Coordinates of C-alpha atoms in Angstrom, one line a residue:
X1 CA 8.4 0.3 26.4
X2 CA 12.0 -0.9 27.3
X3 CA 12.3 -2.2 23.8
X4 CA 10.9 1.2 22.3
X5 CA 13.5 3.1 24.3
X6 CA 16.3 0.8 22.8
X7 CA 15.3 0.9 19.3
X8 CA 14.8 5.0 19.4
X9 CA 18.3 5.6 21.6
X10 CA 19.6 3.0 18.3
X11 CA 18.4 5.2 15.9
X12 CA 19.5 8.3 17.5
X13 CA 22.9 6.8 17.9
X14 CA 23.1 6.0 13.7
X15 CA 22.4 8.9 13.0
X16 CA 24.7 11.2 15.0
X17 CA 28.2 9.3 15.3
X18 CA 30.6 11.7 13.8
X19 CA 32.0 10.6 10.8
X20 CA 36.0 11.8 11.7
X21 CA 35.7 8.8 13.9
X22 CA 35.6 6.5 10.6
X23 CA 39.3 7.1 9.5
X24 CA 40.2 3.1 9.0
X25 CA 39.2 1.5 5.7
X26 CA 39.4 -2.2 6.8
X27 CA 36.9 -1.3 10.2
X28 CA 34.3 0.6 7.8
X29 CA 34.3 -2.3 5.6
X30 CA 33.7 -4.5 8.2
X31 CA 31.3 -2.3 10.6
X32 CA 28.8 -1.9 7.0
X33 CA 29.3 -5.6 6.9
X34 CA 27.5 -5.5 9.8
X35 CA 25.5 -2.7 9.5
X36 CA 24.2 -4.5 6.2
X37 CA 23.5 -7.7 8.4
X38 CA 21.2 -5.9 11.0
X39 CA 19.8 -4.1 7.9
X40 CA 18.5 -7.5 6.5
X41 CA 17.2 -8.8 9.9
X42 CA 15.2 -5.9 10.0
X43 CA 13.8 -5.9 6.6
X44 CA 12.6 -9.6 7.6
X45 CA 11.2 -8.1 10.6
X46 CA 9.6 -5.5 8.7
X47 CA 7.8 -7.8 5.9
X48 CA 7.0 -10.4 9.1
X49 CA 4.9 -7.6 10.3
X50 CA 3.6 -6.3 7.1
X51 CA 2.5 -10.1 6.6
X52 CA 0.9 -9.9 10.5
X53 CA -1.0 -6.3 9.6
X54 CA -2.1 -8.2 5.8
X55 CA -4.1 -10.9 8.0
X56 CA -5.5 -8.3 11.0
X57 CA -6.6 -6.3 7.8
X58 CA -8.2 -9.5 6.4
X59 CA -9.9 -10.5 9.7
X60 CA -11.0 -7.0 10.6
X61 CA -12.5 -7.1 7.1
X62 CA -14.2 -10.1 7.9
X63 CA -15.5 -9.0 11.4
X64 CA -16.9 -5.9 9.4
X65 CA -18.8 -8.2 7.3
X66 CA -19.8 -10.2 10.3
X67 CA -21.4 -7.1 12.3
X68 CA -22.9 -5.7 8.7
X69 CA -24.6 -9.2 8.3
X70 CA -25.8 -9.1 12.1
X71 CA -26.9 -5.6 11.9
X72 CA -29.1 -6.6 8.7
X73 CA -30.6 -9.2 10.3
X74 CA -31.3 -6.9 13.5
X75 CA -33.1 -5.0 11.4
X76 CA -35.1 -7.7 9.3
X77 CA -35.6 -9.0 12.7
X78 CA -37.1 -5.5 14.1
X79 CA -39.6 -5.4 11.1
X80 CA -40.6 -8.8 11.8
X81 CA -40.8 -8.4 15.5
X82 CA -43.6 -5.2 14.2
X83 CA -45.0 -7.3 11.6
X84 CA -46.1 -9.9 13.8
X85 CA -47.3 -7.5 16.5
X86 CA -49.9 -6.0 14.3
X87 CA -50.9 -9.4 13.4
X88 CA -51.4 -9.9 17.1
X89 CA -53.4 -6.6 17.2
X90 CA -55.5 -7.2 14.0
X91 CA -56.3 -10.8 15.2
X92 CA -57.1 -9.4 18.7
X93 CA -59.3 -6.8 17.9
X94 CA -61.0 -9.6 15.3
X95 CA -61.2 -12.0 18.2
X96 CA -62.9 -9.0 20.2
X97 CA -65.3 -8.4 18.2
X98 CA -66.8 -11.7 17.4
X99 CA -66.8 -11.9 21.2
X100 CA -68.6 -9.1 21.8
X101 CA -70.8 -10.1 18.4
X102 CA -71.0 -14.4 19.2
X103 CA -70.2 -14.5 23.4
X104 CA -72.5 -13.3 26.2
X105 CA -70.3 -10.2 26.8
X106 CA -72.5 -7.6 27.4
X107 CA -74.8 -9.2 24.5
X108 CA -76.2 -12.8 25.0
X109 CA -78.6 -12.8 22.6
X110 CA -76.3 -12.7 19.6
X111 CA -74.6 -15.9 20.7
X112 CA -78.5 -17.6 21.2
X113 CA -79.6 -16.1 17.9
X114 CA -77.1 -18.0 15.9
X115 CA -78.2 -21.1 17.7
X116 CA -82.2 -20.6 17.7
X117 CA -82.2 -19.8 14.2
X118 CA -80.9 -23.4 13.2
X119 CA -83.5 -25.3 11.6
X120 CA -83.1 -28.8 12.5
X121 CA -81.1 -30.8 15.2
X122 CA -78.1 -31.5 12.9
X123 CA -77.8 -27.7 12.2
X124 CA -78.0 -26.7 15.6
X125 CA -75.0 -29.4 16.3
X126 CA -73.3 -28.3 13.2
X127 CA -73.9 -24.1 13.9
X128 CA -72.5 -24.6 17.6
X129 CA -69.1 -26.7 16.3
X130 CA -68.8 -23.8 13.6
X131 CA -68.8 -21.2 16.5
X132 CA -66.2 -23.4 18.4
X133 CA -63.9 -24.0 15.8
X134 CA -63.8 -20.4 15.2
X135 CA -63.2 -19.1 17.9
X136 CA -61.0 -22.2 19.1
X137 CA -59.3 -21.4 15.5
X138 CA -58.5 -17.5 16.5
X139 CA -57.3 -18.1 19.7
X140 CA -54.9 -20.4 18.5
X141 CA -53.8 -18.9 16.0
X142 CA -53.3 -15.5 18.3
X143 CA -51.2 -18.2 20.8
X144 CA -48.8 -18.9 17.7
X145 CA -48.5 -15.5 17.3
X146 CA -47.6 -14.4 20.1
X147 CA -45.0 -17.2 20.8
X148 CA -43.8 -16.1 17.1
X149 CA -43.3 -12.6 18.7
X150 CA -41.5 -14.0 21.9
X151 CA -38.9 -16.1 19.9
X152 CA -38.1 -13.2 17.2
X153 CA -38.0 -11.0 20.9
X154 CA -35.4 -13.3 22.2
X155 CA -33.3 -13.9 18.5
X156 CA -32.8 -9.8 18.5
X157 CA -31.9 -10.2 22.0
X158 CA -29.5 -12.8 21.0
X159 CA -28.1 -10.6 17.7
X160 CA -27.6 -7.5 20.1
X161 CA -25.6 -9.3 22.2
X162 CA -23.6 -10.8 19.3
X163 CA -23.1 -7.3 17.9
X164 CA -22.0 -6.3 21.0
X165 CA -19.3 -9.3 20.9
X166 CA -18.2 -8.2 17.6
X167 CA -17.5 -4.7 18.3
X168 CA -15.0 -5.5 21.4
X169 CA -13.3 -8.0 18.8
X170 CA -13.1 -5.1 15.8
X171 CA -11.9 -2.9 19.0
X172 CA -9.2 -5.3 20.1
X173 CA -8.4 -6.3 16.2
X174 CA -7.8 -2.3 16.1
X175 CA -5.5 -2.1 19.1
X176 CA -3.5 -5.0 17.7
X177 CA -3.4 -3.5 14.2
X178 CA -2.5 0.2 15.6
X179 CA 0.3 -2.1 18.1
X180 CA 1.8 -3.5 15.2
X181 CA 1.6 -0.6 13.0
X182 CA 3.3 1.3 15.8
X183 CA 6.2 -1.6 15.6
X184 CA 6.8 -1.3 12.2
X185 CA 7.3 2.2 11.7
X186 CA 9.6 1.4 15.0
X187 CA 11.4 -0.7 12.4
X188 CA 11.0 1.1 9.5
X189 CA 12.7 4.3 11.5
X190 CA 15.7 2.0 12.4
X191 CA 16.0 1.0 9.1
X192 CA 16.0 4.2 7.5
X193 CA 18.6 5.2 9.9
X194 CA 20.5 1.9 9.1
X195 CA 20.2 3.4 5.7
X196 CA 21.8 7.0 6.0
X197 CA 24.9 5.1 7.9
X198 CA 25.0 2.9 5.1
X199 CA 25.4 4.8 2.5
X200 CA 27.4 7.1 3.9
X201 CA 30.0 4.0 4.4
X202 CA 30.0 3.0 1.0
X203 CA 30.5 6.1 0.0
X204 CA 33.2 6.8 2.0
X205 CA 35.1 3.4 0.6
X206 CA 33.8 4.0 -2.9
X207 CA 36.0 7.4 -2.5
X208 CA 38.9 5.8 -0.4
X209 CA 38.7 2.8 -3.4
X210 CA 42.2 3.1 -6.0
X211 CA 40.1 1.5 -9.5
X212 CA 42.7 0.5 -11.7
X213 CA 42.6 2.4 -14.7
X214 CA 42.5 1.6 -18.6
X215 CA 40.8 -1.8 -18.4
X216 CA 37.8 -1.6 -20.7
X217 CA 37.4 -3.0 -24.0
X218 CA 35.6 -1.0 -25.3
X219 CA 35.5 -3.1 -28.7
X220 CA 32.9 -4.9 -26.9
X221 CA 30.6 -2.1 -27.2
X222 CA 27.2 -3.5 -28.9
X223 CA 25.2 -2.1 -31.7
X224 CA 23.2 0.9 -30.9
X225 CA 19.6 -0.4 -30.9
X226 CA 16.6 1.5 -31.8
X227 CA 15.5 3.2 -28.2
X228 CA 12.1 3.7 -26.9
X229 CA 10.5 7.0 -26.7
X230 CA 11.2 7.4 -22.5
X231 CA 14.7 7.0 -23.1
X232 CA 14.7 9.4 -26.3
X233 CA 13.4 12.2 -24.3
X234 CA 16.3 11.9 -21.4
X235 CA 18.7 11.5 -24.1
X236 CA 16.7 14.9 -25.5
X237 CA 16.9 16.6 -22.6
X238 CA 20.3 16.0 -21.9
X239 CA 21.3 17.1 -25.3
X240 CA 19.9 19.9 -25.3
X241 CA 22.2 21.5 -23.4
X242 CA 25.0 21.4 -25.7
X243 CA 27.3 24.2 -25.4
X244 CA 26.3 25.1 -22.0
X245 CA 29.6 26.1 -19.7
X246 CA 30.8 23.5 -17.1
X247 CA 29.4 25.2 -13.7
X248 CA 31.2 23.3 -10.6
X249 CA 28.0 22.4 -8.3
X250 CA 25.8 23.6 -11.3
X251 CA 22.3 21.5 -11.3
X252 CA 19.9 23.1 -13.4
X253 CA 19.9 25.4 -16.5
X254 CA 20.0 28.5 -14.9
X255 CA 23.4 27.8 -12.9
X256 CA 24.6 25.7 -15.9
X257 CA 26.1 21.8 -14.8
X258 CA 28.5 19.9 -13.6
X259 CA 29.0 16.7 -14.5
X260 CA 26.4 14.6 -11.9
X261 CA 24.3 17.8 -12.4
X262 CA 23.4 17.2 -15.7
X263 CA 22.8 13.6 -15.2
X264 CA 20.3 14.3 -12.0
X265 CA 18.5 17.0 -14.0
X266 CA 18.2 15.2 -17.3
X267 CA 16.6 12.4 -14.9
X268 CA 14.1 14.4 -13.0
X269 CA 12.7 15.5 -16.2
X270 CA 11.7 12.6 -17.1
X271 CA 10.1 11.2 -14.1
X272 CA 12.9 9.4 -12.2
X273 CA 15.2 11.1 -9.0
X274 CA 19.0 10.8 -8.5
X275 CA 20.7 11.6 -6.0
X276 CA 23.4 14.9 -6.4
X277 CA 27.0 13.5 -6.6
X278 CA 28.6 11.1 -9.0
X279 CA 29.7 9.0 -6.5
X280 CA 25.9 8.7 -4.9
X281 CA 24.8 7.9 -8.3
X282 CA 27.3 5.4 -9.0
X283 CA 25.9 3.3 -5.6
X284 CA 22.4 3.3 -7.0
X285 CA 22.7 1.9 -10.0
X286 CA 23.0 -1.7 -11.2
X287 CA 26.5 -2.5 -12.8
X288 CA 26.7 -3.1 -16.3
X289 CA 29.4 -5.1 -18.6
X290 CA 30.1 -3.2 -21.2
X291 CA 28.4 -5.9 -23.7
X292 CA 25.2 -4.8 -22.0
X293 CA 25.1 -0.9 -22.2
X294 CA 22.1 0.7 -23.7
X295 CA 21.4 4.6 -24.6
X296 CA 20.1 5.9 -21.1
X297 CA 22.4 4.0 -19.2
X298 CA 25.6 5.9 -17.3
X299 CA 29.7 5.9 -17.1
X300 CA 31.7 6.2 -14.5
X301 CA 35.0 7.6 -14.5
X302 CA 38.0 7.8 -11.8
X303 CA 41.4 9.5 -11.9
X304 CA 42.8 6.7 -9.3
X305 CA 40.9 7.2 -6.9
X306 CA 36.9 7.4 -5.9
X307 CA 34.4 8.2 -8.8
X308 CA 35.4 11.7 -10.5
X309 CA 33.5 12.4 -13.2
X310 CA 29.7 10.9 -14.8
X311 CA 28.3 10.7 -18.3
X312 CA 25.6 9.7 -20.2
X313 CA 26.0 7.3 -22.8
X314 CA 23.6 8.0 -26.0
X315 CA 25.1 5.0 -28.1
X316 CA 27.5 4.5 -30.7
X317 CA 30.2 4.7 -28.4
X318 CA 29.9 8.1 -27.2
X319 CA 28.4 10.0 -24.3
X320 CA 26.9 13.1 -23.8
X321 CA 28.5 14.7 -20.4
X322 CA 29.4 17.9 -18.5
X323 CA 33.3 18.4 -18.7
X324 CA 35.5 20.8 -18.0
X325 CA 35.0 22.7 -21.7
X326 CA 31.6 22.7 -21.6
X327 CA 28.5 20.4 -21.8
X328 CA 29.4 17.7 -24.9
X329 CA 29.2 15.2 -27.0
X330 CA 32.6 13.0 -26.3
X331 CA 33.6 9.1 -27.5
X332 CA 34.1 6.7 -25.2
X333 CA 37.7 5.4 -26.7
X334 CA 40.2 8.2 -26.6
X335 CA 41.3 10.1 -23.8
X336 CA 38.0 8.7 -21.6
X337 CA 38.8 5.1 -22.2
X338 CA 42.1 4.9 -19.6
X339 CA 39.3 6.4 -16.9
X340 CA 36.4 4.4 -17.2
X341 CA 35.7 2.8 -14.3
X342 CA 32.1 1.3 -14.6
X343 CA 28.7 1.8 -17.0
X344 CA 25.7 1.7 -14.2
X345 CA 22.0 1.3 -15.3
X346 CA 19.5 3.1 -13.1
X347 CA 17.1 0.0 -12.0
X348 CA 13.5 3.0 -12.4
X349 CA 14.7 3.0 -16.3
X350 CA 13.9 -0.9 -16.9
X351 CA 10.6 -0.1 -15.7
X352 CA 10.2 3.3 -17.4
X353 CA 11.7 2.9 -20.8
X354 CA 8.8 0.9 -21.7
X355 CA 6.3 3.4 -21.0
X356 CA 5.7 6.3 -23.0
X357 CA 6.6 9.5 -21.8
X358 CA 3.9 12.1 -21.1
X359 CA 3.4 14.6 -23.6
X360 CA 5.1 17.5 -21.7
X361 CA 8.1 15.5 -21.2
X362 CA 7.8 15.0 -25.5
X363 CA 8.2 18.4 -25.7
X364 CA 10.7 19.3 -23.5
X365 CA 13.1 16.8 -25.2
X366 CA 12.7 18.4 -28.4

């Protein structure tokens, strides 16, 4: 509970220390240095119990399989159990009646007529062992019953008790499941706050970072390739919007866009999220050499100093962006190149380009 109280007090602590009190550069970069460092112990904390709740699921599967199996033979076990006691009943009322037909009960002359109607010595020998045997015969065979019916009385006794056994374990394997369930979203709730302060850091230093300015070659830009039909319809969508006027915080068509505007928007409608400012964008995608850019894929710019301005390049050395004039078609070499600062890939694309867009998303790119 102690432990609980920590982690929640640590999460509530993340998430509310005001960020005026982050003015030094060189203690950010070393406090998300740390921050990144707890970040990873807990993401090994987190798949350690994801690995722990992957085997409780696999054993509770297997004590479920355990109780179905005993419960099945229960209830083979029952049918037996009455099975066998209307054997005992058939063979008892059999029993009675050639009692009442062959013994003196009630009726000696039956059991005398069997014998005086024999015809010699040897059949009078032979009709009284025939009697015996049968009934000898019956009454054995009712004894073998009914010790059948004791032991199939004591095995169910013995499978209730084991399904008893096996629900406190599926109880206890449920406690210990919920337990570290609980403890994991424990983590995952540090983590996610670990997260916020995170990125919040590096965006702070991405906007406190001077990029020197005019340093890509842009002669190293490859040959547009053919692209596949996802990227097509984000290249569509964002050319589609051609002419539209620059809107400062604009993020849809109705407002008109900014620059990150029309990037996050253009995204969405094809299936993939981004978050609202250049700079956030430019942390969550996956730097590029410029060797490596492909049609989907995003350019960074900065005046000196942060990330000022995002595009979208479409190939051929140009980009489709939101500037000042208007949303355009611009090249890369000219008055863009000195400001280039980075080309970013968005890591959902690598997955996404190679499947084919939905049908609506077709259409709205045309």
């Amino acid at each position: 509970m102690k432990h609980r109280m920590f982690l929640l007090s640590l999460v509530i602590l993340l998430s509310a220390i005001p960020l005026t009190v982050m003015a030094d550069t060189a203690e950010e970069a070393r406090l998300e240095s740390e921050l990144s460092g707890q970040k990873q112990e807990i993401e090994e904390k987190i798949s350690e119990l994801k690995e722990k709740l992957a085997k409780k699921e696999a054993e509770m599967g297997r004590k479920k399989e355990q109780f179905e199996e005993t419960m099945e033979q229960i209830r083979e076990t029952d049918e037996e159990i009455e099975k066998t006691k209307e054997r005992i009943e058939k063979r008892q009322q059999l029993i009675n009646r050639r009692l009442r037909t062959l013994q003196a009960n009630h009726n000696p002359v039956s059991y005398f007529s069997v014998l005086l109607g024999s015809k010699s010595l040897s059949d009078l020998i032979h009709r009284v062992f025939a009697v015996r045997t049968l009934m000898a015969a019956d009454i054995n065979l009712l004894d073998a019953q009914k010790k059948d019916y004791t032991q199939l009385s004591r095995q169910k006794e013995l499978l209730e008790k084991r399904e008893e056994r096996l629900k406190d374990q599926f109880r206890s394997l449920q406690e210990e499941y919920a337990e570290l369930e609980s403890q994991k979203a424990e983590q995952e709730a540090l983590s996610k706050a670990l997260d916020n302060r995170l990125n919040y850091l590096r965006l702070h230093l991405l906007q406190q970072t001077k990029f020197p300015l005019g340093e890509y070659d842009l002669e190293k830009l490859p040959q547009t390739k053919d692209v596949s039909p996802f990227v097509q319809a984000l290249l569509n969508e964002a050319l589609r919007y051609l002419g539209y006027p620059y809107h400062w915080g604009g993020t849809d068509p109705k407002s008109s866009f900014d620059c990150s505007g029309l990037v996050q928007w253009s995204f969405k409608q094809v299936g993939i999220e981004l978050p609202r400012t250049a700079a956030q964008q430019f942390l969550v995608t996956r730097r590029l050499d410029p060797s490596a850019i492909e049609p989907g894929d995003l350019v960074f710019f900065s005046y000196g100093k942060g990330i000022s301005h995002v595009g979208i390049y479409i190939g051929k050395g140009k980009m489709v962006n939101a500037q000042e004039s208007g949303v355009k078609i611009a090249p890369l070499q000219g008055y863009w190149q000195r400001y280039i600062v980075g080309f970013g890939r968005v890591p959902e694309i690598e997955r996404k380009k190679n499947e084919p867009p939905s049908e609506k998303k077709l259409e709205k790119g045309k």
